[in-house]
Every structure is written in structure tokens, then in C-alpha cells.
């Protein structure tokens, strides 16, 4: 499918999606097992939703409709045997694909760039049987600058960055799952603004190879989907770790820690009131909620992340700045120049500060099962901004697994995420407790 042809007008009010397009991955797999759904019907429902909505949402830069339908028909004809056979999938357009262009969020600099091979995560997805629909839109230069994608709930609002198209596509029922990446907040923030479940695993849980690199100490691959069950199934497949188990009975007697950072003062009061109400719902269900007092270094650790990100990006994008400065936004050039101004000693001190925080976190978190906080300062802002990652980015720096749950709507009717954080390499445990929280607070991921 040529995306340029998908340009039909999109009304301000979002039309309802079909029941098939609204299926989560696990719901669809159950229907396939029961014989009430075919792989082709599922793929076709998603492709029809893309054709209907992408002209306004602009969540896809390339759709491989013919190949997707051929794959789905082959599965229906020959039978399903693999974990994800028939599940539709989107891929962020910074992830290399041998059969589709990968323009890395820079179509002017890398027009129709065609990789010779798949990134390992794509090879794994193919081997697992996913029906790959196409490539999801990335923000400008694949960083925190507004791109063409829009929030599916309100086309004047941002879907955030840089996995913008992935978050919008999942939340708008164009695909049940998209694979995104995060360096600061690029999985959780699009998911929170658009109304999806976004999971950022511990660093290197899934190999980050064949993907546009920003910062080696920060870059992570993770799923954007519509339920914690789907995130758990995804991680079980891609890590082959049986501890990712979505069948374990949920509990309500969890110990929940709350860290009210200095950025709470910047958050929308209505969003904070909704967050506090969700805490009361957890307590009413049987959870113990306690405030955590973090060491002073935690309040300034964002400055260390700024140094690491800018320093690394200046080096990763050096060739682009040198050879394609005329095609770069002014904000990108300024950010790269900032990164060039930092010394190796500045970078080393920032890495040391992050290590100190990681050690301190384990001491502070030993008496709670999870830490919770808002995902964002409020609802998605206008499309001229990508919003703030103030509540998200520290967990990228410290490598903690984190997830946003679409449990609420704000005053404008837009999604608000509830963020849950776990300890490093305890991803399966975090997803278990997140599933428990999702059971208590509910989910707005299916609200059209």
C-alpha cells in the first residue's frame, strides 16, 4: 500500500473501529485458536483501519499490505504453530527491514533508504509468525521534535516522540502491537498521550542492533500494545524467559511506593488529582501505599541524563551535521552543538552519578513491590510540542523497567497514563504487579 494514496479526509470525531481491529494480541490469538477468527480477517481489519484513518493520524510511512495479506493467507492455509502466528505488527521506522525502506525519521536525508538485512528483532518477529503490516512514523530526526504523526483522539494534539507513530497506531486500533524504542521517554510518552500500554524493559533485555542509535547506555527496545497481558506475552517470546507468565492469579495486597518528585509542581492539577484518586483505589482494594523519600541526587539526576544524551547524540549524528546541515532543523543543530561542548570528563561524571542512583534505588525500594508515579505532566499538548518526559526519563537512565497504563482520561477527554516502575532485571515481576494494578484500576485502551 502506498501511504501517499491514503489521504482521505478525517473527521474531528474518531470513528469507531471494528471489533476485529480492536482485539488485543492475546484476544486475537484466543479467537484464532477457537476458530472464530482467521489470520487474513485480522490483518484485513487492521489494514482497513489504516486506510480509513492514516490520512489524518499519519501513523504509518509504509504499509506492506500485499505481503501482510499473503503471509496471513499462508497461515490460514497451512496452519499455525508458532507463538505469534497471525498477530499483526507495526515496526518503528528506525528499525531496519530488508523488504521495506527504513528512513530513520529523516526522509530528506535518507530517502527510500533500503537496508540489506533485517534488524535481529525483526528477524525474531518473522520467526515468531507475526504478520508485519509496515513501518510506523517517527518524529523529526527521530528525536524530541514534532513530526507528522498526530494524536488519534484529537488531531490537533501531539502523539509525542519519537515512537510517535507506534503509539498512535496501537491506540487507534490500526495494529495490536508495535515495536518501539526509548532513549528518554519514547515508548512511555507516546503510549501515555495516545492511550496505550507502553513497556520499557531493562537495558539490553532485547538486542538493540540494526536500529538507529542515539545513546548506548540508554537505548532500549520494547512493545507498545493495549494490555499488560500482551506486554507479558511479547517479553516471554522475545526473551524466552518463562517468568513472564500472564496466567498467574492476580493479588491486591501489593506494597506500592510513591515518589512525588519536584516536577509534581509542574504537573496539571487535574492530572495530579486523578493520580491521587487512583492511589486511593489501590488502597481500597488492599494495597499498602507509602511515600518514598529519595536522596537529593535523584532530584538532579536529570541533568546527568541531559549530558549523556547530548554527548552521545553529537557523536552519533556527527556525519549528518557535517554532510546534511542544510536538511537539519535548527533545534537539532543546537542540541548537537551542546553535546559537542561536553568533555569526556563531563560524560564520565554523568555516568558515575547514574551508577550512584542505581545503587541507592535498590536500598530504597526493598520494602515495596513497585514504585508508581504519573507518566506525564498532563494530557497531550498541542502538536507544536512533544510534551515533557520529566516523570519518565530517569528510568531510562537508571535502566529500571517501567510501564505506562492507560487507566484514566483527563479534563479534555484525552488519555492519562499511570506509570509503574520496577527494579533492574526484575521485568517479569514488574509486569505481574502491573497486571494486578490494571485489574484494579481498569483500562481505557479500548475506548474509541
Tab-separated table of C-alpha atoms in Angstrom:
chain	number	residue	atom	x	y	z
A	1	UNK	CA	0.000	0.000	0.000
A	2	UNK	CA	1.361	3.398	-0.990
A	3	UNK	CA	0.814	5.645	2.022
A	4	UNK	CA	0.634	8.724	-0.180
A	5	UNK	CA	-2.652	7.407	-1.526
A	6	UNK	CA	-4.169	7.098	1.944
A	7	UNK	CA	-5.195	10.709	2.206
A	8	UNK	CA	-8.917	10.695	2.698
A	9	UNK	CA	-10.293	13.435	4.994
A	10	UNK	CA	-10.505	12.533	8.677
A	11	UNK	CA	-13.307	13.955	10.748
A	12	UNK	CA	-12.691	15.562	14.118
A	13	UNK	CA	-14.671	12.809	15.838
A	14	UNK	CA	-12.868	9.496	15.769
A	15	UNK	CA	-14.996	6.807	14.082
A	16	UNK	CA	-15.484	3.505	15.848
A	17	UNK	CA	-13.185	0.665	14.872
A	18	UNK	CA	-14.371	-2.817	14.008
A	19	UNK	CA	-14.442	-5.446	16.735
A	20	UNK	CA	-11.681	-7.335	14.958
A	21	UNK	CA	-9.381	-4.311	14.734
A	22	UNK	CA	-9.917	-3.651	18.450
A	23	UNK	CA	-8.678	-7.102	19.509
A	24	UNK	CA	-5.595	-7.225	21.668
A	25	UNK	CA	-2.925	-9.690	20.655
A	26	UNK	CA	-3.959	-12.246	23.263
A	27	UNK	CA	-7.661	-11.839	22.461
A	28	UNK	CA	-6.932	-12.364	18.788
A	29	UNK	CA	-4.788	-15.421	19.440
A	30	UNK	CA	-7.594	-16.973	21.511
A	31	UNK	CA	-10.062	-16.300	18.694
A	32	UNK	CA	-7.671	-17.890	16.184
A	33	UNK	CA	-7.315	-20.944	18.427
A	34	UNK	CA	-11.103	-21.210	18.766
A	35	UNK	CA	-11.632	-20.935	15.019
A	36	UNK	CA	-13.768	-17.778	15.269
A	37	UNK	CA	-11.154	-15.627	13.500
A	38	UNK	CA	-8.805	-16.100	10.583
A	39	UNK	CA	-5.368	-14.557	10.196
A	40	UNK	CA	-6.463	-12.892	6.957
A	41	UNK	CA	-9.552	-11.352	8.562
A	42	UNK	CA	-7.452	-9.915	11.394
A	43	UNK	CA	-4.844	-8.467	9.048
A	44	UNK	CA	-7.506	-7.085	6.724
A	45	UNK	CA	-9.348	-5.376	9.601
A	46	UNK	CA	-6.150	-3.593	10.635
A	47	UNK	CA	-5.344	-2.605	7.042
A	48	UNK	CA	-8.847	-1.226	6.559
A	49	UNK	CA	-8.463	0.847	9.720
A	50	UNK	CA	-5.137	2.166	8.419
A	51	UNK	CA	-6.732	3.117	5.100
A	52	UNK	CA	-9.586	4.840	6.908
A	53	UNK	CA	-7.518	6.792	9.420
A	54	UNK	CA	-3.921	7.262	8.340
A	55	UNK	CA	-4.639	10.339	6.228
A	56	UNK	CA	-5.153	12.294	9.439
A	57	UNK	CA	-3.260	10.353	12.082
A	58	UNK	CA	-0.225	9.742	9.830
A	59	UNK	CA	0.947	6.838	11.970
A	60	UNK	CA	2.452	4.868	9.049
A	61	UNK	CA	5.100	5.814	6.499
A	62	UNK	CA	4.973	2.480	4.696
A	63	UNK	CA	2.347	-0.267	4.651
A	64	UNK	CA	3.232	-3.637	3.149
A	65	UNK	CA	-0.371	-4.717	2.606
A	66	UNK	CA	0.153	-7.315	-0.118
A	67	UNK	CA	2.918	-9.117	1.778
A	68	UNK	CA	0.933	-8.976	5.036
A	69	UNK	CA	-2.168	-10.483	3.454
A	70	UNK	CA	-0.121	-13.143	1.650
A	71	UNK	CA	1.506	-14.123	4.953
A	72	UNK	CA	-1.872	-14.267	6.711
A	73	UNK	CA	-3.423	-16.408	3.951
A	74	UNK	CA	-0.496	-18.826	4.090
A	75	UNK	CA	-1.015	-19.250	7.827
A	76	UNK	CA	-4.727	-19.919	7.319
A	77	UNK	CA	-3.915	-22.436	4.578
A	78	UNK	CA	-1.008	-24.257	6.236
A	79	UNK	CA	-1.910	-23.948	9.902
A	80	UNK	CA	-0.452	-22.060	12.850
A	81	UNK	CA	2.304	-23.472	15.047
A	82	UNK	CA	4.370	-20.532	16.345
A	83	UNK	CA	3.764	-18.272	19.323
A	84	UNK	CA	2.629	-15.173	17.406
A	85	UNK	CA	1.355	-16.700	14.159
A	86	UNK	CA	-1.127	-14.245	12.670
A	87	UNK	CA	-0.672	-11.334	15.097
A	88	UNK	CA	-0.491	-8.021	13.169
A	89	UNK	CA	2.578	-5.936	13.988
A	90	UNK	CA	3.961	-2.463	13.316
A	91	UNK	CA	7.636	-1.505	13.411
A	92	UNK	CA	9.108	1.876	14.266
A	93	UNK	CA	10.813	3.278	11.183
A	94	UNK	CA	14.212	3.382	12.850
A	95	UNK	CA	14.357	-0.429	12.824
A	96	UNK	CA	15.965	-1.965	9.731
A	97	UNK	CA	13.813	-4.111	7.444
A	98	UNK	CA	15.144	-5.846	4.330
A	99	UNK	CA	11.799	-5.746	2.497
A	100	UNK	CA	10.727	-2.185	3.346
A	101	UNK	CA	12.504	1.192	3.401
A	102	UNK	CA	13.828	2.486	6.719
A	103	UNK	CA	14.219	6.256	6.570
A	104	UNK	CA	15.146	6.706	10.254
A	105	UNK	CA	12.861	9.688	10.767
A	106	UNK	CA	14.905	11.631	8.198
A	107	UNK	CA	13.251	11.143	4.779
A	108	UNK	CA	15.054	14.185	3.363
A	109	UNK	CA	18.457	12.809	4.377
A	110	UNK	CA	17.790	9.095	3.815
A	111	UNK	CA	15.100	8.977	1.095
A	112	UNK	CA	13.966	5.412	0.399
A	113	UNK	CA	16.937	4.045	2.358
A	114	UNK	CA	16.805	0.268	1.895
A	115	UNK	CA	18.684	-1.932	4.413
A	116	UNK	CA	20.184	-5.159	3.114
A	117	UNK	CA	19.098	-7.173	6.150
A	118	UNK	CA	16.592	-7.169	8.980
A	119	UNK	CA	17.458	-5.998	12.458
A	120	UNK	CA	17.647	-9.024	14.792
A	121	UNK	CA	14.382	-8.031	16.497
A	122	UNK	CA	12.665	-8.088	13.074
A	123	UNK	CA	14.152	-11.489	12.253
A	124	UNK	CA	12.812	-12.746	15.569
A	125	UNK	CA	9.382	-11.277	14.844
A	126	UNK	CA	9.264	-13.030	11.470
A	127	UNK	CA	10.368	-16.325	13.029
A	128	UNK	CA	7.620	-15.984	15.647
A	129	UNK	CA	4.988	-15.658	12.916
A	130	UNK	CA	3.925	-12.016	13.256
A	131	UNK	CA	2.099	-10.517	10.284
A	132	UNK	CA	4.196	-7.389	9.745
A	133	UNK	CA	1.958	-4.599	8.446
A	134	UNK	CA	4.571	-1.915	7.865
A	135	UNK	CA	6.648	0.899	9.343
A	136	UNK	CA	5.413	3.457	11.861
A	137	UNK	CA	6.109	7.176	11.631
A	138	UNK	CA	8.987	8.697	13.613
A	139	UNK	CA	9.339	12.248	14.908
A	140	UNK	CA	11.668	14.745	13.191
A	141	UNK	CA	15.240	13.430	13.153
A	142	UNK	CA	13.938	10.650	15.440
A	143	UNK	CA	14.363	12.907	18.469
A	144	UNK	CA	12.086	15.106	20.589
A	145	UNK	CA	10.925	17.351	17.736
A	146	UNK	CA	7.345	17.289	16.396
A	147	UNK	CA	6.843	15.090	13.367
A	148	UNK	CA	3.956	14.370	11.009
A	149	UNK	CA	2.058	11.928	13.264
A	150	UNK	CA	-0.938	13.150	15.269
A	151	UNK	CA	-2.771	12.046	18.384
A	152	UNK	CA	-5.679	9.827	17.268
A	153	UNK	CA	-8.014	11.280	19.911
A	154	UNK	CA	-7.502	14.863	18.758
A	155	UNK	CA	-5.598	15.588	15.560
A	156	UNK	CA	-4.510	18.977	16.886
A	157	UNK	CA	-2.592	17.255	19.719
A	158	UNK	CA	0.789	15.559	19.785
A	159	UNK	CA	1.394	11.814	19.977
A	160	UNK	CA	4.821	12.717	21.483
A	161	UNK	CA	8.189	11.485	20.168
A	162	UNK	CA	9.985	9.540	18.805
A	163	UNK	CA	7.888	6.345	18.647
A	164	UNK	CA	5.012	8.671	17.805
A	165	UNK	CA	3.507	6.614	15.016
A	166	UNK	CA	3.773	3.410	17.027
A	167	UNK	CA	1.781	4.853	19.932
A	168	UNK	CA	-0.806	6.411	17.627
A	169	UNK	CA	-1.219	3.265	15.514
A	170	UNK	CA	-1.822	0.987	18.503
A	171	UNK	CA	-4.150	3.420	20.263
A	172	UNK	CA	-6.163	3.953	17.055
A	173	UNK	CA	-6.678	0.186	16.525
A	174	UNK	CA	-4.504	0.013	13.400
A	175	UNK	CA	-2.397	-2.756	14.949
A	176	UNK	CA	-2.471	-4.541	18.323
A	177	UNK	CA	1.304	-4.203	18.794
A	178	UNK	CA	4.130	-2.051	17.503
A	179	UNK	CA	7.786	-2.385	18.400
A	180	UNK	CA	9.198	0.935	19.584
A	181	UNK	CA	12.412	2.202	21.115
A	182	UNK	CA	13.189	4.533	24.002
A	183	UNK	CA	16.197	6.626	24.953
A	184	UNK	CA	14.472	9.072	27.313
A	185	UNK	CA	10.696	8.662	27.042
A	186	UNK	CA	9.951	7.476	23.520
A	187	UNK	CA	7.938	4.352	24.401
A	188	UNK	CA	6.109	5.520	27.503
A	189	UNK	CA	5.270	9.078	26.465
A	190	UNK	CA	3.579	8.227	23.114
A	191	UNK	CA	1.734	5.413	24.860
A	192	UNK	CA	0.581	7.692	27.681
A	193	UNK	CA	-0.530	10.528	25.401
A	194	UNK	CA	-2.304	8.228	22.936
A	195	UNK	CA	-3.826	5.752	25.398
A	196	UNK	CA	-1.809	2.553	25.033
A	197	UNK	CA	0.284	0.274	27.218
A	198	UNK	CA	3.974	1.025	26.693
A	199	UNK	CA	6.642	-1.141	28.299
A	200	UNK	CA	10.324	-0.201	28.541
A	201	UNK	CA	12.366	-3.235	29.605
A	202	UNK	CA	15.666	-3.284	31.439
A	203	UNK	CA	18.559	-2.220	29.204
A	204	UNK	CA	19.591	-4.990	26.743
A	205	UNK	CA	16.671	-7.272	27.543
A	206	UNK	CA	16.216	-7.407	23.751
A	207	UNK	CA	19.277	-6.865	21.472
A	208	UNK	CA	19.472	-3.288	20.200
A	209	UNK	CA	21.125	-3.977	16.843
A	210	UNK	CA	20.217	-2.825	13.343
A	211	UNK	CA	18.424	0.188	14.789
A	212	UNK	CA	19.237	3.882	14.689
A	213	UNK	CA	21.474	4.524	17.688
A	214	UNK	CA	21.185	7.519	19.991
A	215	UNK	CA	22.973	6.572	23.224
A	216	UNK	CA	24.389	3.150	24.034
A	217	UNK	CA	23.784	3.467	27.827
A	218	UNK	CA	20.123	4.381	27.233
A	219	UNK	CA	18.675	2.826	24.051
A	220	UNK	CA	16.035	0.139	24.658
A	221	UNK	CA	13.554	-1.879	22.550
A	222	UNK	CA	10.056	-2.519	23.858
A	223	UNK	CA	6.417	-3.168	22.908
A	224	UNK	CA	3.555	-0.725	22.618
A	225	UNK	CA	0.285	-2.630	22.944
A	226	UNK	CA	-3.139	-2.461	24.621
A	227	UNK	CA	-2.838	-4.702	27.692
A	228	UNK	CA	-0.273	-5.824	30.226
A	229	UNK	CA	-1.073	-9.390	29.174
A	230	UNK	CA	0.146	-8.539	25.665
A	231	UNK	CA	3.340	-6.945	27.002
A	232	UNK	CA	3.983	-10.051	29.101
A	233	UNK	CA	3.437	-12.391	26.150
A	234	UNK	CA	5.712	-10.245	23.981
A	235	UNK	CA	8.533	-10.369	26.531
A	236	UNK	CA	8.119	-14.101	27.062
A	237	UNK	CA	8.595	-14.648	23.346
A	238	UNK	CA	11.471	-12.245	22.717
A	239	UNK	CA	13.444	-13.203	25.855
A	240	UNK	CA	12.400	-16.876	26.102
A	241	UNK	CA	12.080	-16.301	29.837
A	242	UNK	CA	9.267	-18.406	31.391
A	243	UNK	CA	8.978	-15.999	34.314
A	244	UNK	CA	6.924	-13.780	32.001
A	245	UNK	CA	3.660	-15.523	32.822
A	246	UNK	CA	0.284	-13.846	32.295
A	247	UNK	CA	-1.671	-16.755	33.821
A	248	UNK	CA	-0.613	-16.269	37.451
A	249	UNK	CA	-3.517	-15.248	39.693
A	250	UNK	CA	-3.597	-11.540	40.492
A	251	UNK	CA	-3.298	-10.195	44.043
A	252	UNK	CA	-4.297	-6.925	45.651
A	253	UNK	CA	-2.034	-6.952	48.730
A	254	UNK	CA	0.818	-5.183	46.960
A	255	UNK	CA	3.209	-2.676	48.517
A	256	UNK	CA	3.242	0.499	46.450
A	257	UNK	CA	5.837	3.229	46.807
A	258	UNK	CA	5.132	6.773	45.586
A	259	UNK	CA	7.847	9.256	44.669
A	260	UNK	CA	6.482	12.786	44.371
A	261	UNK	CA	9.342	14.497	42.583
A	262	UNK	CA	9.983	18.219	42.269
A	263	UNK	CA	8.308	18.027	38.863
A	264	UNK	CA	4.949	17.432	40.549
A	265	UNK	CA	4.797	21.232	40.892
A	266	UNK	CA	4.842	21.488	37.079
A	267	UNK	CA	2.057	18.963	36.521
A	268	UNK	CA	-1.524	19.805	35.700
A	269	UNK	CA	-3.529	19.903	38.972
A	270	UNK	CA	-6.368	17.900	37.450
A	271	UNK	CA	-3.934	15.176	36.338
A	272	UNK	CA	-2.433	15.030	39.828
A	273	UNK	CA	-5.898	14.785	41.379
A	274	UNK	CA	-6.674	11.830	39.115
A	275	UNK	CA	-3.361	10.208	40.064
A	276	UNK	CA	-4.108	10.587	43.773
A	277	UNK	CA	-7.590	9.155	43.225
A	278	UNK	CA	-6.026	6.101	41.606
A	279	UNK	CA	-3.809	5.670	44.664
A	280	UNK	CA	-6.914	5.678	46.848
A	281	UNK	CA	-8.463	2.997	44.615
A	282	UNK	CA	-5.399	0.826	45.106
A	283	UNK	CA	-5.605	1.271	48.874
A	284	UNK	CA	-9.304	0.465	48.870
A	285	UNK	CA	-8.518	-2.776	47.031
A	286	UNK	CA	-5.984	-3.834	49.673
A	287	UNK	CA	-2.697	-2.274	48.605
A	288	UNK	CA	-0.366	-0.530	51.038
A	289	UNK	CA	0.700	2.853	49.675
A	290	UNK	CA	3.656	4.715	51.148
A	291	UNK	CA	5.601	7.801	50.132
A	292	UNK	CA	9.288	7.376	49.377
A	293	UNK	CA	11.896	9.993	50.223
A	294	UNK	CA	14.672	9.827	47.656
A	295	UNK	CA	18.237	11.129	48.156
A	296	UNK	CA	18.947	14.616	46.853
A	297	UNK	CA	20.921	13.228	43.906
A	298	UNK	CA	17.683	11.868	42.438
A	299	UNK	CA	16.304	15.386	42.058
A	300	UNK	CA	19.263	16.459	39.921
A	301	UNK	CA	19.891	13.252	38.010
A	302	UNK	CA	18.013	14.647	35.012
A	303	UNK	CA	20.975	16.933	34.423
A	304	UNK	CA	23.241	13.889	34.140
A	305	UNK	CA	20.925	12.362	31.572
A	306	UNK	CA	20.986	15.587	29.572
A	307	UNK	CA	24.784	15.359	29.414
A	308	UNK	CA	24.779	11.687	28.377
A	309	UNK	CA	22.131	12.097	25.702
A	310	UNK	CA	23.615	15.241	24.172
A	311	UNK	CA	27.191	13.905	24.287
A	312	UNK	CA	26.257	10.620	22.612
A	313	UNK	CA	23.909	12.139	20.041
A	314	UNK	CA	26.551	14.660	18.955
A	315	UNK	CA	28.817	11.753	18.090
A	316	UNK	CA	26.160	9.524	16.533
A	317	UNK	CA	24.865	12.382	14.344
A	318	UNK	CA	28.268	13.910	13.536
A	319	UNK	CA	28.170	12.820	9.879
A	320	UNK	CA	24.653	14.199	9.482
A	321	UNK	CA	25.689	17.564	10.919
A	322	UNK	CA	28.749	17.665	8.715
A	323	UNK	CA	27.167	16.473	5.465
A	324	UNK	CA	23.485	17.429	5.745
A	325	UNK	CA	23.307	20.527	7.958
A	326	UNK	CA	21.065	22.228	5.393
A	327	UNK	CA	18.451	19.494	5.931
A	328	UNK	CA	18.596	19.632	9.743
A	329	UNK	CA	16.198	21.574	11.949
A	330	UNK	CA	17.811	24.419	13.862
A	331	UNK	CA	16.889	22.744	17.162
A	332	UNK	CA	18.816	19.601	16.181
A	333	UNK	CA	21.943	21.583	15.270
A	334	UNK	CA	21.781	23.464	18.583
A	335	UNK	CA	21.406	20.212	20.504
A	336	UNK	CA	24.351	18.632	18.695
A	337	UNK	CA	26.471	21.700	19.428
A	338	UNK	CA	25.531	21.383	23.097
A	339	UNK	CA	26.705	17.763	23.026
A	340	UNK	CA	29.968	18.825	21.413
A	341	UNK	CA	30.562	21.254	24.265
A	342	UNK	CA	30.680	18.460	26.861
A	343	UNK	CA	34.027	16.853	27.619
A	344	UNK	CA	34.811	13.215	28.234
A	345	UNK	CA	35.160	14.090	31.928
A	346	UNK	CA	31.647	15.606	31.932
A	347	UNK	CA	30.344	12.397	30.392
A	348	UNK	CA	32.180	10.178	32.881
A	349	UNK	CA	30.828	12.168	35.833
A	350	UNK	CA	27.285	11.797	34.498
A	351	UNK	CA	27.712	8.032	34.170
A	352	UNK	CA	29.073	7.874	37.727
A	353	UNK	CA	26.053	9.801	39.015
A	354	UNK	CA	23.726	7.318	37.334
A	355	UNK	CA	25.587	4.404	38.937
A	356	UNK	CA	25.232	6.030	42.354
A	357	UNK	CA	21.480	6.402	41.849
A	358	UNK	CA	21.123	2.775	40.783
A	359	UNK	CA	22.769	1.595	43.994
A	360	UNK	CA	20.628	3.917	46.107
A	361	UNK	CA	17.411	2.816	44.413
A	362	UNK	CA	17.819	-0.806	45.458
A	363	UNK	CA	18.223	0.239	49.088
A	364	UNK	CA	15.121	2.450	48.926
A	365	UNK	CA	12.894	0.057	47.015
A	366	UNK	CA	13.488	-3.100	49.036
A	367	UNK	CA	10.317	-2.565	51.090
A	368	UNK	CA	7.927	-2.045	48.153
A	369	UNK	CA	6.835	-4.193	45.248
A	370	UNK	CA	6.637	-1.343	42.752
A	371	UNK	CA	7.071	2.402	42.565
A	372	UNK	CA	4.329	4.466	40.910
A	373	UNK	CA	4.042	7.995	39.596
A	374	UNK	CA	2.235	9.794	36.766
A	375	UNK	CA	3.506	9.072	33.267
A	376	UNK	CA	3.252	12.669	32.081
A	377	UNK	CA	2.611	16.167	33.424
A	378	UNK	CA	-0.876	16.070	31.928
A	379	UNK	CA	-2.777	15.389	28.729
A	380	UNK	CA	-1.123	15.625	25.320
A	381	UNK	CA	-0.270	19.236	24.415
A	382	UNK	CA	-0.730	20.858	21.026
A	383	UNK	CA	1.055	19.266	18.078
A	384	UNK	CA	3.686	22.022	18.051
A	385	UNK	CA	5.221	20.342	21.117
A	386	UNK	CA	6.029	16.745	22.000
A	387	UNK	CA	5.479	17.270	25.728
A	388	UNK	CA	7.711	16.568	28.702
A	389	UNK	CA	9.344	13.292	29.750
A	390	UNK	CA	10.068	14.592	33.281
A	391	UNK	CA	8.452	11.602	35.007
A	392	UNK	CA	9.818	9.009	32.568
A	393	UNK	CA	13.393	9.648	31.541
A	394	UNK	CA	15.097	8.879	34.863
A	395	UNK	CA	14.111	5.217	34.472
A	396	UNK	CA	15.817	5.085	31.079
A	397	UNK	CA	18.965	6.443	32.692
A	398	UNK	CA	18.826	4.047	35.652
A	399	UNK	CA	17.798	1.093	33.416
A	400	UNK	CA	14.747	0.271	35.552
A	401	UNK	CA	11.894	-1.436	33.711
A	402	UNK	CA	8.835	0.820	33.556
A	403	UNK	CA	5.362	0.705	32.073
A	404	UNK	CA	2.521	3.143	31.475
A	405	UNK	CA	-1.077	2.003	31.885
A	406	UNK	CA	-3.950	3.865	30.180
A	407	UNK	CA	-6.213	3.913	33.218
A	408	UNK	CA	-7.728	7.424	33.072
A	409	UNK	CA	-8.894	10.351	30.973
A	410	UNK	CA	-8.182	13.998	31.739
A	411	UNK	CA	-10.489	17.040	31.653
A	412	UNK	CA	-10.255	17.277	27.847
A	413	UNK	CA	-11.093	13.594	27.477
A	414	UNK	CA	-7.548	12.663	26.485
A	415	UNK	CA	-5.645	9.709	27.976
A	416	UNK	CA	-3.583	9.933	31.148
A	417	UNK	CA	-1.032	7.238	31.931
A	418	UNK	CA	-0.275	5.647	35.301
A	419	UNK	CA	3.408	4.714	35.459
A	420	UNK	CA	4.695	1.652	37.315
A	421	UNK	CA	8.430	1.095	37.881
A	422	UNK	CA	10.353	-1.991	38.987
A	423	UNK	CA	13.906	-2.970	39.807
A	424	UNK	CA	16.573	-3.645	37.196
A	425	UNK	CA	16.282	-7.137	35.661
A	426	UNK	CA	13.031	-7.765	37.519
A	427	UNK	CA	10.920	-7.114	34.425
A	428	UNK	CA	8.678	-10.143	34.856
A	429	UNK	CA	7.922	-9.168	38.441
A	430	UNK	CA	7.057	-5.630	37.361
A	431	UNK	CA	4.694	-6.888	34.672
A	432	UNK	CA	2.986	-9.182	37.181
A	433	UNK	CA	2.279	-6.335	39.612
A	434	UNK	CA	1.274	-4.084	36.702
A	435	UNK	CA	-1.294	-6.663	35.666
A	436	UNK	CA	-2.611	-6.605	39.229
A	437	UNK	CA	-2.846	-2.790	39.107
A	438	UNK	CA	-4.531	-2.926	35.701
A	439	UNK	CA	-7.138	-5.287	37.161
A	440	UNK	CA	-7.912	-2.820	39.957
A	441	UNK	CA	-7.829	0.458	38.028
A	442	UNK	CA	-9.173	-0.816	34.720
A	443	UNK	CA	-8.067	0.325	31.284
A	444	UNK	CA	-9.257	2.927	28.796
A	445	UNK	CA	-7.256	1.380	25.932
A	446	UNK	CA	-10.437	0.140	24.263
A	447	UNK	CA	-12.341	3.408	24.480
A	448	UNK	CA	-12.850	4.754	20.999
